[in-house]
Structure formats: C-alpha cells, structure tokens
Tab-separated table of C-alpha atoms in Angstrom:
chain	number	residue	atom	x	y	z
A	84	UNK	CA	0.000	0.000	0.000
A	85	UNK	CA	1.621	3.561	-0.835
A	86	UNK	CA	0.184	5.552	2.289
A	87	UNK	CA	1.290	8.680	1.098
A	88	UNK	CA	-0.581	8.915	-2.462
A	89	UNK	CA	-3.861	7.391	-0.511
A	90	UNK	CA	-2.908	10.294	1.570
A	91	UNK	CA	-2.521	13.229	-0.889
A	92	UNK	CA	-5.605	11.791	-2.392
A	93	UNK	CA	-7.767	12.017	0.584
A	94	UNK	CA	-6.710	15.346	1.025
A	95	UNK	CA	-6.642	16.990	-2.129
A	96	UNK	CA	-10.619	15.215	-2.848
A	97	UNK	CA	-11.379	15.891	0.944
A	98	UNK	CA	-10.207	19.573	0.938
A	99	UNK	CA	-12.091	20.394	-2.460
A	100	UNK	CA	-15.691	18.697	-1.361
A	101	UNK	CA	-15.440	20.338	2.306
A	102	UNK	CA	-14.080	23.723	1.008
A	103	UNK	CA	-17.227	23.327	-1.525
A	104	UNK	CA	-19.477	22.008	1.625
A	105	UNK	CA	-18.249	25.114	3.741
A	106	UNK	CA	-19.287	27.599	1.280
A	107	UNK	CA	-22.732	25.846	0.806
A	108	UNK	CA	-23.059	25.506	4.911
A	109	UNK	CA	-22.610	29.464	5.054
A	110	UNK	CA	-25.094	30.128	2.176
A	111	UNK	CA	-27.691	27.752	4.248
A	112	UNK	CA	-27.185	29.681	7.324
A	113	UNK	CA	-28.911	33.358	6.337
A	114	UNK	CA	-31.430	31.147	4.796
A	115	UNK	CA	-32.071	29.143	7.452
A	116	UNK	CA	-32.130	32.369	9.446
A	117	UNK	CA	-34.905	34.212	6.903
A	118	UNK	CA	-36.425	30.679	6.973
A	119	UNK	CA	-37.182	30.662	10.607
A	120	UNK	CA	-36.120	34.157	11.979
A	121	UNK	CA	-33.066	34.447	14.572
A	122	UNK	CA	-35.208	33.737	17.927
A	123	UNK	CA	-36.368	30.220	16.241
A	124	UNK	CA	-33.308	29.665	14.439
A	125	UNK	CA	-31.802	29.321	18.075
A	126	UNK	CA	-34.280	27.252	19.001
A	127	UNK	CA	-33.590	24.966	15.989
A	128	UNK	CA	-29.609	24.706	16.593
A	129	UNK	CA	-30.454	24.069	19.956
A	130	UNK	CA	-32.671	21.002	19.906
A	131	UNK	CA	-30.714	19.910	17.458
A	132	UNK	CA	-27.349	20.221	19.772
A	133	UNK	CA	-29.519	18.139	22.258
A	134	UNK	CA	-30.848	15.622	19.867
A	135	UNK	CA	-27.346	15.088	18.142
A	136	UNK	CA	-25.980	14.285	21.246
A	137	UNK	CA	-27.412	10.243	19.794
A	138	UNK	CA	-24.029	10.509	17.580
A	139	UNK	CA	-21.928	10.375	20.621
A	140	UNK	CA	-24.300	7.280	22.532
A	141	UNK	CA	-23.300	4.388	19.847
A	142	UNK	CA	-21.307	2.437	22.773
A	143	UNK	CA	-17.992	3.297	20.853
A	144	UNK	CA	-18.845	0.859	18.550
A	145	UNK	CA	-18.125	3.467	15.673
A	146	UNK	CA	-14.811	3.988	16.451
A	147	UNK	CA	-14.338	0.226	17.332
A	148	UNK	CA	-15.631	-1.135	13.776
A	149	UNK	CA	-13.350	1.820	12.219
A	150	UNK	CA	-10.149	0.179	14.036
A	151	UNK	CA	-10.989	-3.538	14.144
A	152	UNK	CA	-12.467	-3.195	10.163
A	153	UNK	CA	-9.026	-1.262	8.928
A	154	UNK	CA	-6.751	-3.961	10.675
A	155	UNK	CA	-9.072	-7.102	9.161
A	156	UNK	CA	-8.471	-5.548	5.480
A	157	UNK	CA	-5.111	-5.099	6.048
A	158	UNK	CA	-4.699	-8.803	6.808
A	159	UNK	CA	-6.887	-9.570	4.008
A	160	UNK	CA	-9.581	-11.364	5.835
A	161	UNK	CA	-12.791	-11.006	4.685
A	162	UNK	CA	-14.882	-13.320	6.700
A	163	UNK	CA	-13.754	-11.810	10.002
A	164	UNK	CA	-14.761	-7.925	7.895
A	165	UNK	CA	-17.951	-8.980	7.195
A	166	UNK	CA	-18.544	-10.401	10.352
A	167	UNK	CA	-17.264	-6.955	12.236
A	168	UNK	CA	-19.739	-5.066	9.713
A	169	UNK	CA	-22.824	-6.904	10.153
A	170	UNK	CA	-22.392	-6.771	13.876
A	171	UNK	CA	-22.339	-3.614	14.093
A	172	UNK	CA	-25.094	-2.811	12.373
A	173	UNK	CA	-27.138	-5.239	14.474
A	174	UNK	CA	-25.732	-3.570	17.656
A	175	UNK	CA	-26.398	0.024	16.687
A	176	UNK	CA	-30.113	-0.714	15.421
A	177	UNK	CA	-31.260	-2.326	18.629
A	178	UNK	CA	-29.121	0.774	20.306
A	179	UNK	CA	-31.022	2.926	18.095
A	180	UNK	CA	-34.308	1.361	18.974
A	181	UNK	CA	-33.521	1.648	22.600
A	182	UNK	CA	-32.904	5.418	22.531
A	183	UNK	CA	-35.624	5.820	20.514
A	184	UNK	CA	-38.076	4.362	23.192
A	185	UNK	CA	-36.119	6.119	25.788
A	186	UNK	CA	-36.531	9.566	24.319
A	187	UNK	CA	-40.453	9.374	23.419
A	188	UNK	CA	-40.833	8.955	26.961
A	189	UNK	CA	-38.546	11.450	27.889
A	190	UNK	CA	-40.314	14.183	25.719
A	191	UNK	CA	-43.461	13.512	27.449
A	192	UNK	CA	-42.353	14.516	30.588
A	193	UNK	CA	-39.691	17.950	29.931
A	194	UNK	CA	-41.693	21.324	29.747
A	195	UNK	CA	-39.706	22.749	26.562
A	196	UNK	CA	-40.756	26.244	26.779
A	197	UNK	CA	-38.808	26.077	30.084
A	198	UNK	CA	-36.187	23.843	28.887
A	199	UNK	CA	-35.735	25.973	25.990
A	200	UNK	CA	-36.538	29.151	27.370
A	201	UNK	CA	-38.898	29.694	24.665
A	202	UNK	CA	-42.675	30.814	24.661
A	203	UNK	CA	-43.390	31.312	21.039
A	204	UNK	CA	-44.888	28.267	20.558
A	205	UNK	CA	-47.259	25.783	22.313
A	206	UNK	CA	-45.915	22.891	24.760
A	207	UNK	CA	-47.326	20.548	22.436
A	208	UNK	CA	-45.888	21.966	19.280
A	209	UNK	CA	-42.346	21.714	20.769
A	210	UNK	CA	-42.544	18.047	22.167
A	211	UNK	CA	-43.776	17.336	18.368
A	212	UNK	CA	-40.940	18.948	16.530
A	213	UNK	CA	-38.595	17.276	19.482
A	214	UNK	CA	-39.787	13.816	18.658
A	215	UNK	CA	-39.168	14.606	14.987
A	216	UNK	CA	-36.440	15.638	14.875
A	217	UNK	CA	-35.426	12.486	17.592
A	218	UNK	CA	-36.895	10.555	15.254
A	219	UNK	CA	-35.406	11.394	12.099
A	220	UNK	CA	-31.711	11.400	14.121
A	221	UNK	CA	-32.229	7.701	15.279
A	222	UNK	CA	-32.948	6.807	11.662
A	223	UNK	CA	-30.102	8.569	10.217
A	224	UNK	CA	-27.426	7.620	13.609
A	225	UNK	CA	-27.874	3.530	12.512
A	226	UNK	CA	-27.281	4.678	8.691
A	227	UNK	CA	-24.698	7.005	8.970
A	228	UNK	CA	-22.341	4.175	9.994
A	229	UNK	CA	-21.119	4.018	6.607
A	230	UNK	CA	-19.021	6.845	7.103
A	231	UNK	CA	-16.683	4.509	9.589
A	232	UNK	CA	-16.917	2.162	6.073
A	233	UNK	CA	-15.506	4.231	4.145
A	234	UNK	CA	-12.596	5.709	6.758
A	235	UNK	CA	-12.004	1.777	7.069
A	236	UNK	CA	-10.928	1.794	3.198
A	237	UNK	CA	-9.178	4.731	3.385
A	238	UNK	CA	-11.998	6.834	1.525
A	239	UNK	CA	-12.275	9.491	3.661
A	240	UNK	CA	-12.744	11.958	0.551
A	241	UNK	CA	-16.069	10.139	-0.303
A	242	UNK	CA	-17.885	11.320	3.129
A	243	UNK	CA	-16.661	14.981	2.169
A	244	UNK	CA	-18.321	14.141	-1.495
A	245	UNK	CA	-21.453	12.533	0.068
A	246	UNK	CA	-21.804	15.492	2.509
A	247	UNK	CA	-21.916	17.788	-0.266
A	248	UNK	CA	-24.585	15.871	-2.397
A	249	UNK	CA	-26.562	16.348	0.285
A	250	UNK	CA	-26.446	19.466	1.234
A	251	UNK	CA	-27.282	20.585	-2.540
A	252	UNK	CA	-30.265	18.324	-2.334
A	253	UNK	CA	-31.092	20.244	0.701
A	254	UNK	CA	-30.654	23.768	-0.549
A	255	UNK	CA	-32.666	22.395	-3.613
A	256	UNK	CA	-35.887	21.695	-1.902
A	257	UNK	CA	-35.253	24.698	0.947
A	258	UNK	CA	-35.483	27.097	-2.853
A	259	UNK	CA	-38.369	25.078	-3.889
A	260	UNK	CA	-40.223	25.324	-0.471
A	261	UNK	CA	-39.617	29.112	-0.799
A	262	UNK	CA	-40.890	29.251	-4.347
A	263	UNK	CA	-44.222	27.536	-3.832
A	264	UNK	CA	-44.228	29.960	-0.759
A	265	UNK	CA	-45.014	26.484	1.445
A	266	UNK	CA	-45.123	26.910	5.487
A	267	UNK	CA	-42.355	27.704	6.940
A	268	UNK	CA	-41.725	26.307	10.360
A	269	UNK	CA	-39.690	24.512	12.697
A	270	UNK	CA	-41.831	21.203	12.091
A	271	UNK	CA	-41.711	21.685	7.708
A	272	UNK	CA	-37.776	22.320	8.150
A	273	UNK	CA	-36.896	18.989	10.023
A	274	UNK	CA	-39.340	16.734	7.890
A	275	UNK	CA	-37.037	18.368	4.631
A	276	UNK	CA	-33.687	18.138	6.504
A	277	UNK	CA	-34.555	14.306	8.041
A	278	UNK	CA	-35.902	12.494	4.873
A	279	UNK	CA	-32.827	14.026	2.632
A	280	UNK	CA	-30.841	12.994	5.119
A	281	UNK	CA	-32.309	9.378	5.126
A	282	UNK	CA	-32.370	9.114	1.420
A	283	UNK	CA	-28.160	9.977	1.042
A	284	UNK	CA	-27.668	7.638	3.733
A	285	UNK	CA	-28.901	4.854	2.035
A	286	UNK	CA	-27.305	5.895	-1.340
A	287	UNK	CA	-23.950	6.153	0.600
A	288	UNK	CA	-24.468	2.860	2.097
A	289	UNK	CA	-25.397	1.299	-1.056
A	290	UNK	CA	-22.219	2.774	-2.950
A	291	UNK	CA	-19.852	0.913	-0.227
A	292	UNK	CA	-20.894	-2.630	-0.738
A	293	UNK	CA	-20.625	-1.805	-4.248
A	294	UNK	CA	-17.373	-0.800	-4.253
A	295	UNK	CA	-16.589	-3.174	-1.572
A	296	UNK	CA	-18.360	-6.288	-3.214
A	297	UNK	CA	-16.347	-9.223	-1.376
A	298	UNK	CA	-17.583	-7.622	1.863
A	299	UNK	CA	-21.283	-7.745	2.885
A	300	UNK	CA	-23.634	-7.262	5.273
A	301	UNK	CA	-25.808	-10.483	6.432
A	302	UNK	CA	-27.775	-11.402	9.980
A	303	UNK	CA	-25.961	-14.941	9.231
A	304	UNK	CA	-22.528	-13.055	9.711
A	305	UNK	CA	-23.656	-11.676	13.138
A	306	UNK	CA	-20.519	-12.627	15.467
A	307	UNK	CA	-20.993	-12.242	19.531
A	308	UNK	CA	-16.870	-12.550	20.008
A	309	UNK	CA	-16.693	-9.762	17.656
A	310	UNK	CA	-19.184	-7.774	19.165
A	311	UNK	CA	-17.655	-8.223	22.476
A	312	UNK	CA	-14.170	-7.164	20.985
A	313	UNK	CA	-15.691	-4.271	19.429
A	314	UNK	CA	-17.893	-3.215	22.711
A	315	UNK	CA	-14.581	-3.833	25.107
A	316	UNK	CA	-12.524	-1.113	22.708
A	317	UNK	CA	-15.648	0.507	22.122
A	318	UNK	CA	-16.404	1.207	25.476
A	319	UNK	CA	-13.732	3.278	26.388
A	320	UNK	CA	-14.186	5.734	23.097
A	321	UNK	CA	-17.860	5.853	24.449
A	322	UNK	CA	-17.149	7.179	27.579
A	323	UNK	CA	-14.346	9.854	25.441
A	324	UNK	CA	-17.837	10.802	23.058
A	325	UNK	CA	-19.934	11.298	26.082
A	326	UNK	CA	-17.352	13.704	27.286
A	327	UNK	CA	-17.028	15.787	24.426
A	328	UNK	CA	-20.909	15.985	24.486
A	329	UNK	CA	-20.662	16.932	27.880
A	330	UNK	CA	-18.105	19.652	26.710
A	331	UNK	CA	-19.387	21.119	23.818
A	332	UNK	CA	-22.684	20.345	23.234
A	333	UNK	CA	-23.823	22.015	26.291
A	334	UNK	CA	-22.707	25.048	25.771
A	335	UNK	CA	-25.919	26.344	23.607
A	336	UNK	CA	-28.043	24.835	26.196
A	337	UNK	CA	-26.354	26.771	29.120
A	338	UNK	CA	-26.687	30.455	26.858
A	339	UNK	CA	-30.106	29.402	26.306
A	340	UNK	CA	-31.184	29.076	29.266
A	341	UNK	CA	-29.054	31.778	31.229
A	342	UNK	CA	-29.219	34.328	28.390
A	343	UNK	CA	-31.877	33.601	26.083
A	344	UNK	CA	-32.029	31.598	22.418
A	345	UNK	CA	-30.843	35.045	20.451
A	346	UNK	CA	-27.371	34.896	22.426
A	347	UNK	CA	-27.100	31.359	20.716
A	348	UNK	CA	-27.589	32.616	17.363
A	349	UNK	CA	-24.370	34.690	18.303
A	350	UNK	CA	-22.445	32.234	19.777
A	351	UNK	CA	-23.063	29.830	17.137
A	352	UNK	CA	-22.249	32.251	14.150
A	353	UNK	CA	-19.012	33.060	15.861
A	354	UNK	CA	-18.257	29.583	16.365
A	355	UNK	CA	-19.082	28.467	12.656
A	356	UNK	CA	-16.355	31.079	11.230
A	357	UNK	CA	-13.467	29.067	13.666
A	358	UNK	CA	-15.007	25.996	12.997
A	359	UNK	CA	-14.334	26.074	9.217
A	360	UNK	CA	-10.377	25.605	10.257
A	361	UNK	CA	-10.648	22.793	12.122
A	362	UNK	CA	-13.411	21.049	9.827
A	363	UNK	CA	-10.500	21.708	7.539
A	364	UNK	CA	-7.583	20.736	9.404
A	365	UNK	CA	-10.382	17.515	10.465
A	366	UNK	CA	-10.323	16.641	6.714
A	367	UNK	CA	-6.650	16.542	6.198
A	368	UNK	CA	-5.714	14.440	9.023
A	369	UNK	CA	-9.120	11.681	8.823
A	370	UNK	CA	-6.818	9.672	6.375
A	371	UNK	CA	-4.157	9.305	8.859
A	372	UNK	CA	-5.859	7.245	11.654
A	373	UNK	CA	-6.514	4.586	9.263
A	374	UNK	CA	-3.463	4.983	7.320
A	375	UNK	CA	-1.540	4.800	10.906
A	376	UNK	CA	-3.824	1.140	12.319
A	377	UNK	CA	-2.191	-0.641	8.862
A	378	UNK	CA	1.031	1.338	9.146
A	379	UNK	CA	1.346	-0.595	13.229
A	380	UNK	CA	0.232	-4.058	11.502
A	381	UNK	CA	2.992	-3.485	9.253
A	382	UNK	CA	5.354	-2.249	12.079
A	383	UNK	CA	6.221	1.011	9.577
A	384	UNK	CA	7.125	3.248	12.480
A	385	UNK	CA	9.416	5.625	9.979
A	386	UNK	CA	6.615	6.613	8.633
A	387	UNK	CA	4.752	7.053	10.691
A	388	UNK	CA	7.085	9.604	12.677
A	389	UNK	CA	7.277	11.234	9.506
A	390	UNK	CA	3.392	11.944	8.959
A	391	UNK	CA	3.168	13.365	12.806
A	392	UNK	CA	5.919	16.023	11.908
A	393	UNK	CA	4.078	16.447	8.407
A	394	UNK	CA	0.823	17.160	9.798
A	395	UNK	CA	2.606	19.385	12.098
A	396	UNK	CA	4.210	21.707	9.820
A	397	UNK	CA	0.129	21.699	7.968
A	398	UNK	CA	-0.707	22.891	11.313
A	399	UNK	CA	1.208	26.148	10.826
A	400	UNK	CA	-1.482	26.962	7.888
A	401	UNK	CA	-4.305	27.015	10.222
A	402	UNK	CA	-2.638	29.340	12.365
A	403	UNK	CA	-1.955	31.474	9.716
A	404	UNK	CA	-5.632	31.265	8.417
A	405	UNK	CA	-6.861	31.683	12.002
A	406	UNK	CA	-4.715	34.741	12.430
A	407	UNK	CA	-6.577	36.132	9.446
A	408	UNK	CA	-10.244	35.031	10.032
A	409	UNK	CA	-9.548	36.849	13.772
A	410	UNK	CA	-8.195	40.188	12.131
A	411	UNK	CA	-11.269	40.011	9.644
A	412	UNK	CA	-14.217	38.741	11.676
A	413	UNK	CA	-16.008	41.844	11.431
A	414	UNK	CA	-16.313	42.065	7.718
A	415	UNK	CA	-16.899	38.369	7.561
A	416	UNK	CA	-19.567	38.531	9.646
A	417	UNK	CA	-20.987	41.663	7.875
A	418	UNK	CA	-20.448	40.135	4.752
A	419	UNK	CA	-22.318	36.370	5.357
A	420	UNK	CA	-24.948	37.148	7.864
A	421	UNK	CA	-25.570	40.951	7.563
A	422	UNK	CA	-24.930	44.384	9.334
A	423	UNK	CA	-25.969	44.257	12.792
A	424	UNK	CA	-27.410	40.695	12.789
A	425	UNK	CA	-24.784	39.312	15.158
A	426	UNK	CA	-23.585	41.141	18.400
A	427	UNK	CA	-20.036	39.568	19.179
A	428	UNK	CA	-19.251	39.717	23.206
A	429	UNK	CA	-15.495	40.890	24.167
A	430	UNK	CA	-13.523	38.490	24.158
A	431	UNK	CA	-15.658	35.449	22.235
A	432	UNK	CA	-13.480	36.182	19.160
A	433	UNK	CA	-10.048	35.630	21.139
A	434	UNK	CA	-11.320	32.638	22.971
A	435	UNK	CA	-12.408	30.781	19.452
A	436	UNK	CA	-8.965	31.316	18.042
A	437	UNK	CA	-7.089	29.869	21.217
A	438	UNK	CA	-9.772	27.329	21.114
A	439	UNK	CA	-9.714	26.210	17.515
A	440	UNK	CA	-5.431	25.743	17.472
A	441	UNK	CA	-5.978	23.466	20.758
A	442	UNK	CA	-8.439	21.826	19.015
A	443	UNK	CA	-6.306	21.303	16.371
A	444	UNK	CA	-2.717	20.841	17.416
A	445	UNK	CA	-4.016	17.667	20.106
A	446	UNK	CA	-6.182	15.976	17.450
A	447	UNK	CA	-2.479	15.108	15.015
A	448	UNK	CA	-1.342	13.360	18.504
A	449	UNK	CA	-5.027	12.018	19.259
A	450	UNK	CA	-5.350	10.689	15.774
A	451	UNK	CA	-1.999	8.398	16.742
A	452	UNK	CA	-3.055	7.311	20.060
A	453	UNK	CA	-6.925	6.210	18.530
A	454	UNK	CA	-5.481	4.199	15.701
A	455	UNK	CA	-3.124	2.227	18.880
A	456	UNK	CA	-5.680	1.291	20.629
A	457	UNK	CA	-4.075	2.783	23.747
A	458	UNK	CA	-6.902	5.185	24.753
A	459	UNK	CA	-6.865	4.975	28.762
A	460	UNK	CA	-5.032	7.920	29.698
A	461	UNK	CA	-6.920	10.121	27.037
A	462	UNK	CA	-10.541	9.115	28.514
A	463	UNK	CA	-9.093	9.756	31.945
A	464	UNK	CA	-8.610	13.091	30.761
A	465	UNK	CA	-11.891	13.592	29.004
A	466	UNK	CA	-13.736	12.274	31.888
A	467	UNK	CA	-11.891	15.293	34.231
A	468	UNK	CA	-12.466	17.527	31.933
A	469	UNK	CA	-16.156	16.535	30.943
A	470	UNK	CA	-16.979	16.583	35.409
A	471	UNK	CA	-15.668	20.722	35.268
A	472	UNK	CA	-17.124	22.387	32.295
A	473	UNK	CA	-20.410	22.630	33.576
A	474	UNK	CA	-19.979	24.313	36.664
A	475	UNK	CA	-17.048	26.237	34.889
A	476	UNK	CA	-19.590	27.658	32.293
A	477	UNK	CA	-22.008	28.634	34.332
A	478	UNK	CA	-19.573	30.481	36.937
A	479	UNK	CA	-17.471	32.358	33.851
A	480	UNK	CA	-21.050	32.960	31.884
A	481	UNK	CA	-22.965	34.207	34.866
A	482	UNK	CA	-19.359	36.479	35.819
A	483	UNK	CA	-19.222	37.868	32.444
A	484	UNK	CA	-22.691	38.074	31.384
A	485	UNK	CA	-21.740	37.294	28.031
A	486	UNK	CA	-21.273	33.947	26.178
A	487	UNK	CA	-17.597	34.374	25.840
A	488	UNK	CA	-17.800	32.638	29.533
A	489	UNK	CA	-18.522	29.162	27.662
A	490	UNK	CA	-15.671	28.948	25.502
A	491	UNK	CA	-13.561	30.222	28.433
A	492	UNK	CA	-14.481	27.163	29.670
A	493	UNK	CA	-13.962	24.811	26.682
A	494	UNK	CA	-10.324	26.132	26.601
A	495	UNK	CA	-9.642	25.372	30.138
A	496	UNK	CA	-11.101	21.801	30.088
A	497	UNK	CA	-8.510	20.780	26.955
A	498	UNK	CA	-5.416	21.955	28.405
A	499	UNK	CA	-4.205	18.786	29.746
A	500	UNK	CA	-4.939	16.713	26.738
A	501	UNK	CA	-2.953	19.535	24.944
A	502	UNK	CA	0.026	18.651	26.945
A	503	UNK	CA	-0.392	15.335	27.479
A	504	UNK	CA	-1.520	14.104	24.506
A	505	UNK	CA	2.409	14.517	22.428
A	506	UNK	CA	3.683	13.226	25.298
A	507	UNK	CA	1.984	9.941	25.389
A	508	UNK	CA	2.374	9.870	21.903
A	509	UNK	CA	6.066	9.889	21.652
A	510	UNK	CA	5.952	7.567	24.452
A	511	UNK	CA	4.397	4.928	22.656
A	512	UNK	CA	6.053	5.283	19.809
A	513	UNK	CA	9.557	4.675	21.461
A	514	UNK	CA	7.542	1.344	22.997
A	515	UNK	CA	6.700	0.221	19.501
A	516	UNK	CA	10.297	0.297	18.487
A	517	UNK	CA	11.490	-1.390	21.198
A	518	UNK	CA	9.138	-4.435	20.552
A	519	UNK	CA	9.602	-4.521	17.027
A	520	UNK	CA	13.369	-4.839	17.478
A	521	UNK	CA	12.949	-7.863	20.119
C-alpha cells in the first residue's frame, strides 16, 4: 500500500468537497435564518445540539468497527470484515431502537418552553418537533455508519463528497419550499432536513458494498466474540464521546437558558467562522488514523514519525488562516450574515482562536493514540475535563454576562490533553520500536 498517495488523495478530494461544503453551509445559514427568523433559528440549533448528542451514545462501537475493520483488510480477511460489519449494524439498530423508546418517553415529561426558554410556541408543538427531529436522528445515527466504512478503506474523501450531495439536495428543496411559498416552520424544516438525510444515507451505504463487493452485510454473519471485541474497545471511546458531548454540546443549552435563544444565534455564528479551520484541518488528518492502524500491523514506524511532523508543519497553515479570520471577523460577519445581525461579546473572538489551534494541534497526537488502541489515559482526561465544564460555564457565563464565559471554559477543560496528549504519543512510539526490534 503507498500511504502517502492514498494520503494526498484524501486530502486533495477531501479539501475540495469540504471547502465546496463550507461555502454551501454558510449560504444555508442566512437562509435558514430568513427561513425561521433568529429567535427560532436558536431554538432549531439548539434542539438539534440536544438531539445530536445520539451521535456520541453508539457504545464506541463506531470507532471500534473503524479500528478492528481497517486492521481485518489489512490482513486480508474477509470473513472476520464482514462479520465486524454486520455486527455492528445489528448492535447500533437495537441501540437505536432503545434510545428511541427512551426519548419518546422522555419528551413527554420535559416542559420545553422552560427547557428551551422559549414561549413562542405551544408545549405541544415543541414536544412534536422534538420527537421529529429524535426521530429522524435515530434513523439517520444507525445509517450514517457508513461513514466509519468508508474511513475503514481509506476513503475518507467520499464522506466529504457525500456530505456535499446532500447538502445541494437540501438547498434544492429549501429554494423550492420558498418558491411555492409552502409553510415555513420549525416542524416543515426537520421533515425536509430528516428524509434528505435518510435518502443519502442509504445511497452512501449502497455505494460501499458496491465498491466493496467481497464484503457484505448479512444477519448470518452476526458474530458475539466480535461484538464483544468491538464493545470492550468501544467502550472506552464511548465514555471519550460522552465527554465531548458533555463539553461542547452544552454550551448552547447553558446560553439558552441563562441568556436567552438570540445569544445562541451569536455564539453559534461566531463559532461556525473558527469551525471552518478545524473542519478543515479535520479533513486533512481523517486519512491518517486509518493509514496509521495498517502502518502498526505493518510495524512502519518511519513513517509514521514522519506523517506526525508532516501534519505538524500543515498545522502552521491554520494558524496562519486563524490569524486572518480573527483580524477580519467583522467584515466576515458583515459580509455572510448581515450588518448588525450578530452582536459579538469581548472576548468570544479571542477565545475561538485559542480554542480552535488546541483543538487542532491535540487531534495530530489524538489521531496516533486512537489508531493504537491505547486510549486509557486520554478518557481519563476527558472524563476530568467533561466533570468541570459545567460548573465552569455557568460560573465564567454568569461572571461575564456574556457567552464568551462558555468557551472560556472549553479552553480550560482541553489543556491537559494539549500537553499530554504529544507526550503519550512519543511515548508509545519509542515502545513500539522497542518491541519490534525484540
């Protein structure tokens, strides 16, 4: 295998569909916005924040069929792939099923004009656009597996490509809805966004086993030693996800309810600009991890060293594009969403940019560590982290009085796992060696 054109591929295909899904993301945005107004746009990005949090509650098993797939191709056996495939399906559908129960009766119970601090709309209407949009995210949580597929084969290009497809789709019905001047509502908007989202899934899903035709999926290849293999590495990237739900996707919950939905629609727009470098910087190293699980089986530890101080030096581009997007922000924000749409708190700006090269700079160490298997000390670190930013938030939030107080928070949780994490890595790297040489 020749890791480094696989590489180059992934991220000259990846880079191109993302940059193209990033400029369709921030067209969506104001329309989304006009579609719904700001007050229930930040109702919209907030149920979704809490609904999304699914993504993060598939046991690890993800992650684990990513890992345990990658090293089965490398060996070239395809039984033991298609058993790891079809048991994971089978264990995130009854997962799926379970959460889906689980939330229905859950959304009968929560008051979500309090929840969401919102009184535009009638208990009832909210627990129905809730279940919807719970609904549609189960559904499309069991299908989007086949994004783990594809990072298996080292196609991590075709998730940017598939991501894209859809969001044209999207943007396509969103100008038809307008143009037949249909209802627009919080209800009409996640029946569009769900069912598209359904419909790629499947396409995507389909496109795999066609490209991967001696692999299949089958209830006869359903394998309960795999499954425990996948749920005892699984577990522990579980308990990382629910951490990093617990760390970012409360934060539009806590400005909701402390400063109101609109603050949200701040926060968030802020946040999208930063986000853009590491979705970027995301893109470029997603090949690695895979490419790093069949470097190990190969014991190809050059090279790997080599890729760590290559995506380092790629690293220096996003702080020179983060340095920019924080000298600009103003006319960005001006330009995309429109003069006096967006109030930016002191300080939010700063705290994105410090946040977004933590983010980035730990994940080319992370990326390493995930594809080894050796994960302990990372969830340790995650689960610390994860206990704080709660209470953290809400002190620096309600001591501000601005949302600026959340990030503040963000930053501090990840400071360990930015020293840490290179550390460990080198670490484990020099143990490699060692064994490979005895």
């Amino acid at each position: 295998m020749e890791r480094n054109k696989i590489q180059k591929k992934n991220i000259l295909f990846g880079i191109t569909f993302k940059g193209i899904s990033v400029l369709l993301n921030f067209l969506l945005v104001p329309i989304l916005i006009f579609y719904l107004g700001k007050l229930e746009y930040g109702v919209w990005i907030t149920v979704f924040s809490i609904v999304n949090w699914i993504f993060n509650f598939d046991l690890g098993i993800g992650q684990g069929l990513r890992n345990k797939l990658t090293e089965a191709l490398s060996n070239n056996d395809l039984t033991k792939s298609g058993q790891i495939i079809s048991t994971s399906y089978i264990f995130i559908s009854l997962f799926s099923f379970l959460i889906l129960i689980i939330g229905v009766l859950m959304i009968l119970f929560l008051n979500f004009q309090e929840l969401l601090n919102y009184k535009g709309k009638s208990i009832s209407y909210l627990q129905n656009f809730v279940f919807l949009s719970l609904f549609f995210t189960v559904i499309n949580f069991t299908l989007s597996l086949y994004k783990k597929l594809y990072l298996a084969i080292h196609k991590s290009f075709m998730i940017e490509l598939i991501n894209v497809f859809f969001q044209i789709f999207y943007l396509g019905v969103i100008g038809l809805w307008f143009y037949f001047n249909l209802e627009k509502s919080l209800i009409s908007l996640i029946i569009i966004f769900g069912t598209i989202n359904f419909i790629v899934s499947i396409i995507a899903t389909f496109i795999f086993f066609k490209i991967q035709e001696k692999v299949s999926f089958s209830l006869k290849n359903f394998n309960l030693k795999e499954g425990k293999l996948l749920l005892g590495l699984g577990g522990k990237f579980f308990v990382i996800n629910i951490c990093l739900l617990i760390i970012l996707s409360t934060d539009n919950i806590i400005i909701s309810n402390l400063l109101g939905p609109s603050y949200v629609t701040d926060y968030f727009t802020v946040q999208k600009v930063f986000q853009f470098l590491i979705v970027i910087f995301t893109v470029v190293l997603s090949s690695s991890w895979g490419l790093y699980s069949e470097a190990i089986v190969n014991k190809d530890f050059k090279w790997i060293k080599r890729n760590i101080k290559k995506m380092n030096y790629y690293f220096l581009g996003i702080i020179i594009l983060g340095s920019i997007l924080f000298y600009f922000i103003d006319d960005i924000l001006n330009i995309w969403i429109g003069k006096n749409l967006v109030e930016v708190p002191k300080g939010l700006v700063l705290c994105n940019v410090f946040y977004t090269f933590m983010f980035c700079f730990t994940n080319i160490y992370m990326f390493f560590i995930n594809a080894t298997n050796k994960i302990n000390l990372q969830m340790y670190l995650y689960v610390f982290g994860a206990i704080i930013n709660i209470p953290l938030s809400i002190f620096f939030v309600k001591l501000m009085g601005s949302s600026t107080g959340v990030i503040l928070s963000t930053i501090i949780c990840f400071i360990p796992l930015l020293i840490i994490m290179p550390i460990q890595s080198k670490k484990i790297l020099n143990l490699f060696e060692k064994e490979s040489i005895i």
